[in-house]
XYZ file of C-alpha atoms in Angstrom:
373
model
C -39.143 10.507 5.966
C -40.473 13.820 5.837
C -43.610 15.295 7.167
C -45.457 17.148 4.646
C -48.346 19.959 4.058
C -50.407 21.116 1.074
C -51.832 24.383 1.109
C -54.395 24.776 -1.513
C -58.001 26.373 -1.502
C -59.243 24.098 -4.781
C -60.039 20.820 -3.532
C -59.247 18.756 -6.551
C -55.567 19.524 -6.732
C -55.218 19.119 -3.135
C -56.488 15.284 -3.587
C -54.403 14.881 -6.403
C -51.261 15.992 -4.618
C -52.475 14.005 -2.234
C -52.271 11.234 -3.981
C -49.277 11.677 -5.690
C -46.899 12.122 -2.381
C -48.691 9.120 -0.496
C -47.622 7.285 -3.632
C -44.061 8.288 -3.745
C -42.815 6.833 -0.337
C -40.994 9.443 0.696
C -43.510 11.123 2.789
C -44.404 9.902 6.543
C -47.172 12.085 7.186
C -49.496 14.544 4.918
C -51.701 16.752 6.100
C -53.923 18.815 3.852
C -55.681 21.907 4.104
C -57.974 23.998 1.755
C -57.651 27.230 4.825
C -54.639 29.004 4.751
C -55.165 29.865 8.531
C -55.852 26.224 9.368
C -52.265 25.457 7.666
C -50.678 27.878 10.038
C -52.067 26.617 13.289
C -51.362 22.506 12.561
C -48.054 23.999 11.721
C -47.589 25.996 15.041
C -48.742 22.472 16.951
C -46.737 20.068 14.537
C -43.087 19.769 12.629
C -43.244 20.317 9.577
C -40.137 19.324 7.021
C -41.678 20.370 3.673
C -44.923 22.474 2.198
C -46.569 22.626 -0.894
C -48.571 25.991 -1.017
C -50.756 27.429 -3.713
C -49.578 31.218 -4.660
C -53.344 32.206 -5.394
C -56.314 32.021 -2.301
C -57.869 34.360 -0.611
C -56.985 36.305 2.602
C -53.417 34.482 2.626
C -51.702 33.968 -0.537
C -49.291 31.195 -0.414
C -46.277 33.372 -0.008
C -47.663 35.430 2.925
C -48.243 31.670 3.855
C -44.046 30.825 3.494
C -43.214 33.734 5.623
C -45.212 32.635 8.487
C -44.280 29.181 8.178
C -40.406 29.898 8.463
C -41.044 32.336 11.100
C -42.214 28.966 12.889
C -38.736 26.968 11.452
C -36.725 28.266 8.838
C -35.990 24.454 8.262
C -39.352 23.770 6.346
C -38.740 23.633 2.781
C -41.229 25.736 0.436
C -42.579 24.489 -2.852
C -45.067 26.239 -4.558
C -48.072 24.831 -6.683
C -50.005 27.233 -9.251
C -51.370 27.534 -12.444
C -49.460 30.608 -13.407
C -45.974 30.103 -14.052
C -45.225 34.142 -13.864
C -44.959 33.713 -10.405
C -41.836 31.872 -10.726
C -39.197 34.673 -9.787
C -41.362 35.947 -7.275
C -40.944 32.145 -5.847
C -37.175 31.717 -5.838
C -37.468 35.067 -4.282
C -38.266 33.885 -0.761
C -35.537 31.249 -1.346
C -38.472 28.304 -2.192
C -37.073 24.781 -3.045
C -38.914 24.110 -5.927
C -41.489 25.582 -8.036
C -44.605 22.923 -9.412
C -47.003 24.602 -12.391
C -50.544 22.860 -12.478
C -51.807 19.879 -12.889
C -48.870 18.445 -11.245
C -47.576 15.466 -12.419
C -45.617 12.075 -10.653
C -42.332 12.726 -11.915
C -42.277 16.329 -11.827
C -43.119 16.007 -7.657
C -40.476 13.327 -7.584
C -38.014 15.489 -8.486
C -39.214 18.292 -5.880
C -39.054 15.856 -3.388
C -34.946 14.596 -4.854
C -33.979 18.243 -4.296
C -35.831 17.741 -0.206
C -33.656 14.460 0.243
C -30.536 16.358 -1.121
C -31.116 19.639 0.931
C -32.151 17.862 4.442
C -29.494 15.374 3.663
C -26.610 17.995 3.878
C -28.537 19.552 6.396
C -28.331 16.346 8.584
C -24.932 15.035 7.025
C -23.443 18.637 8.707
C -24.656 17.687 12.493
C -24.351 13.574 11.617
C -22.037 11.905 14.094
C -20.446 8.429 12.878
C -21.836 6.429 15.705
C -25.372 6.726 16.396
C -26.539 4.689 19.219
C -29.912 3.293 20.297
C -30.631 2.906 24.157
C -34.369 2.719 24.055
C -36.050 -1.010 22.881
C -32.394 -2.301 23.257
C -29.071 -1.472 22.766
C -27.861 -0.384 18.851
C -24.690 0.805 17.562
C -24.473 1.544 14.013
C -21.721 3.475 12.151
C -20.846 5.364 9.230
C -17.437 5.754 8.895
C -17.062 6.503 5.332
C -20.338 8.545 5.213
C -21.985 6.038 2.418
C -23.787 3.413 4.648
C -25.372 2.497 8.108
C -23.798 -0.579 8.937
C -24.750 -2.266 12.624
C -21.633 -2.403 14.653
C -21.551 -5.933 16.762
C -19.102 -6.290 20.217
C -16.965 -8.863 21.247
C -19.449 -9.816 24.331
C -22.425 -9.148 26.228
C -19.970 -7.645 29.387
C -18.823 -5.196 26.227
C -21.814 -3.912 25.021
C -22.448 -3.657 28.914
C -19.568 -1.394 29.537
C -20.149 0.683 26.908
C -24.245 0.914 27.337
C -23.056 2.138 30.835
C -20.723 4.767 30.122
C -22.704 5.915 27.325
C -25.819 6.511 30.369
C -23.650 7.920 33.139
C -21.494 9.831 30.170
C -18.779 10.003 33.458
C -17.728 7.508 35.377
C -15.350 6.461 37.879
C -13.101 3.183 37.531
C -14.022 2.160 41.377
C -17.585 2.738 39.698
C -17.390 1.091 37.188
C -15.526 -2.269 38.865
C -17.795 -2.002 41.549
C -21.220 -2.319 39.236
C -19.963 -4.276 36.562
C -17.257 -6.795 38.203
C -17.824 -6.375 42.158
C -16.992 -10.212 42.673
C -13.867 -10.379 41.013
C -10.440 -9.508 42.868
C -9.681 -6.121 42.108
C -6.670 -6.563 40.224
C -8.917 -9.200 37.953
C -11.021 -6.391 37.994
C -8.920 -3.523 37.004
C -7.634 -6.149 34.358
C -10.877 -6.827 32.772
C -12.223 -3.489 32.545
C -8.998 -2.496 30.664
C -9.377 -5.476 28.370
C -12.937 -4.567 28.189
C -12.048 -1.218 26.745
C -9.912 -2.360 24.362
C -11.812 -3.853 22.350
C -14.971 -1.374 22.341
C -12.225 0.778 20.974
C -11.038 -2.109 18.607
C -14.062 -2.393 17.311
C -15.006 1.105 16.262
C -11.741 1.383 14.915
C -12.546 -1.636 12.425
C -15.625 0.328 11.551
C -13.590 3.310 11.171
C -15.378 5.254 13.928
C -13.916 7.417 16.852
C -14.807 5.563 19.666
C -15.394 9.332 22.024
C -13.938 7.639 24.606
C -11.899 9.604 27.437
C -9.742 7.528 29.505
C -8.127 9.426 32.619
C -5.990 7.608 35.859
C -9.036 7.789 37.819
C -12.004 8.060 35.859
C -13.694 7.403 31.823
C -15.922 9.610 30.374
C -17.729 9.657 27.055
C -16.863 13.199 24.865
C -21.187 13.414 24.045
C -20.445 14.836 20.826
C -18.517 11.980 19.378
C -22.538 10.296 18.725
C -25.455 10.666 18.188
C -28.025 8.798 20.650
C -31.720 8.859 21.229
C -31.392 9.154 25.029
C -29.097 12.580 24.698
C -31.515 13.833 22.173
C -34.536 12.675 24.599
C -33.905 14.388 27.488
C -32.722 16.953 25.752
C -36.381 17.490 24.284
C -37.816 16.802 27.518
C -35.471 19.813 28.521
C -36.741 22.012 26.110
C -40.155 21.366 26.799
C -39.841 22.240 30.200
C -38.316 25.828 29.178
C -40.722 26.585 26.474
C -44.302 24.924 27.381
C -45.516 26.865 24.384
C -43.767 24.320 21.772
C -44.765 21.095 23.709
C -47.273 20.003 21.078
C -44.227 20.197 18.418
C -41.859 18.664 20.749
C -43.831 15.716 22.363
C -44.075 14.150 18.775
C -40.545 13.991 18.206
C -40.241 12.740 22.078
C -42.666 9.880 21.373
C -40.339 8.734 18.299
C -37.181 8.404 20.611
C -39.229 6.798 22.958
C -39.402 2.861 21.196
C -39.724 1.326 24.610
C -37.999 0.678 27.932
C -34.092 2.117 28.329
C -32.082 -0.696 27.402
C -35.278 -3.010 26.796
C -34.069 -6.859 27.155
C -30.904 -6.716 28.452
C -30.891 -6.716 32.404
C -28.410 -4.953 33.405
C -29.911 -4.056 37.078
C -28.232 -0.887 37.211
C -29.860 0.748 34.576
C -33.635 -0.073 36.090
C -34.070 2.564 38.185
C -32.836 5.387 35.419
C -35.331 3.402 33.199
C -38.666 4.009 35.223
C -37.583 7.806 35.671
C -37.365 8.025 31.707
C -40.731 6.367 31.648
C -41.959 8.677 34.151
C -40.834 11.413 32.628
C -42.388 10.353 28.969
C -45.591 9.874 30.577
C -45.223 13.368 32.007
C -44.794 14.745 29.149
C -47.841 12.707 27.051
C -49.565 14.054 30.058
C -48.622 17.860 30.084
C -49.303 17.792 25.554
C -52.892 16.088 26.876
C -53.899 18.447 29.098
C -52.559 21.756 26.523
C -54.763 19.844 23.636
C -57.773 20.343 26.067
C -57.385 23.859 26.967
C -57.293 23.811 22.979
C -60.309 22.170 22.407
C -58.914 19.470 21.036
C -59.912 16.353 22.622
C -59.238 14.480 19.923
C -55.394 14.664 19.951
C -55.476 14.899 23.893
C -56.998 11.108 23.587
C -54.246 10.328 21.584
C -51.541 11.439 23.943
C -53.578 9.575 26.644
C -54.323 6.122 25.744
C -50.042 6.430 25.107
C -49.854 6.814 28.430
C -51.971 4.352 29.134
C -49.746 1.933 27.102
C -47.168 2.329 29.709
C -49.090 1.336 32.635
C -53.009 0.426 31.818
C -53.561 0.731 35.654
C -53.572 4.320 35.977
C -57.008 5.617 37.122
C -56.636 9.128 37.053
C -55.729 8.881 33.202
C -58.639 6.397 32.706
C -60.800 8.905 34.103
C -59.272 11.493 31.959
C -60.590 9.292 29.042
C -63.729 8.724 30.249
C -64.671 11.895 30.154
C -63.498 13.302 26.918
C -65.118 10.527 25.212
C -68.250 11.662 27.304
C -67.598 15.122 26.039
C -67.002 13.567 22.475
C -70.171 11.819 22.466
C -68.717 8.391 22.161
C -70.600 6.506 25.224
C -69.813 3.282 23.957
C -66.400 3.690 24.204
C -66.219 5.119 27.547
C -67.843 2.178 28.635
C -65.607 -0.129 27.201
C -62.830 2.062 28.652
C -64.907 1.321 31.773
C -65.243 -2.685 31.477
C -61.178 -3.046 30.371
C -59.854 -1.089 33.235
C -62.615 -3.121 35.682
C -61.332 -6.314 34.461
C -57.682 -5.638 34.690
C -57.738 -4.360 37.871
C -59.481 -7.361 39.085
C -57.374 -9.653 37.791
C -54.552 -7.955 38.736
C -55.022 -6.469 42.103
C -58.874 -8.041 43.504
C -60.043 -4.116 43.260
C -62.361 -2.326 41.616
C -62.306 1.279 40.027
C -62.328 3.879 42.243
C -65.484 5.431 43.488
C -64.690 8.569 41.190
C -64.303 6.474 37.977
C -67.775 4.461 39.014
C -70.000 7.721 39.901
C -68.818 9.711 36.476
C -70.013 6.647 34.737
C -72.896 5.943 37.216
C -74.147 9.542 36.425
C -74.925 9.185 32.585
C -76.171 5.448 33.335
C -73.757 3.403 31.748
C -72.722 0.870 34.137
C -75.653 -1.366 33.120
């Protein structure tokens, strides 16, 4: 599913193309702009996979806008839309994916989207691993050893799955550490035997799926070769590190971070060794959301700031500091009824769970505008 923008100063053309794209089943999000300046600013803060650009527009035409967009992200696919076929040669000189004549048809748009899928598929395939591991919101493994399908991989037993999950999370671990964590109640001899046999069954399951395990087993330690797999945890941590290094890109990166964090690490697995790790990741995710929210507030985008603040409250509904920011933002937007509902919700939860009332700072904000009655 792709994220698309449409930029065209003709409102009827925008509505028609928007409808076609949304009905195609291949577009996850579609934002339309009559003003190319607004489209550019949106693309600075949000990831875009494909851009449908009218060529003839005042101030910034489609050609100029295409250059600006690819300066932001050279992977953005460009499709030019115009009523004049005389622009075709010029369009393809800037490496356009396709060129559509108005009025566009669903069949012609479908052809362009098929091209986009093939091009993005080739790019993804060049870097994709045959083994995909999902650790957020549970534990799933998928393989496409022959490159033609994405099939779930089942491991022999719960302990086999736990060992592999442990190795993926730790990346490198000594044999003693693994035994102390997973087989602490066994004699040393039996524990070592269990470790070796469990490793064997992991390798066998992946070999049966025509996938290399990426497990490198030495005399004293065992490690996972990260490049041999595609893991949501690894990508999540990489993006958080990138946000810290390049805070100006936080609004682009945070959306992908949100997609990856589908739920707590290894949710439902009851692995004691993972509890502290899961709490740390949730804390780092909340910090990233808060940073993005404050960044939006500084830019005057209070609605988007609310979106990120609410994401934090989904993790911890009793974060009074975040509830305070949500209430203040609602009041700033003139949505006082929603500010009151947020306050009442916090008030009820605190009373039921802790026997407390909202802190004085929140009460003072509500009282200052007469919303506590």
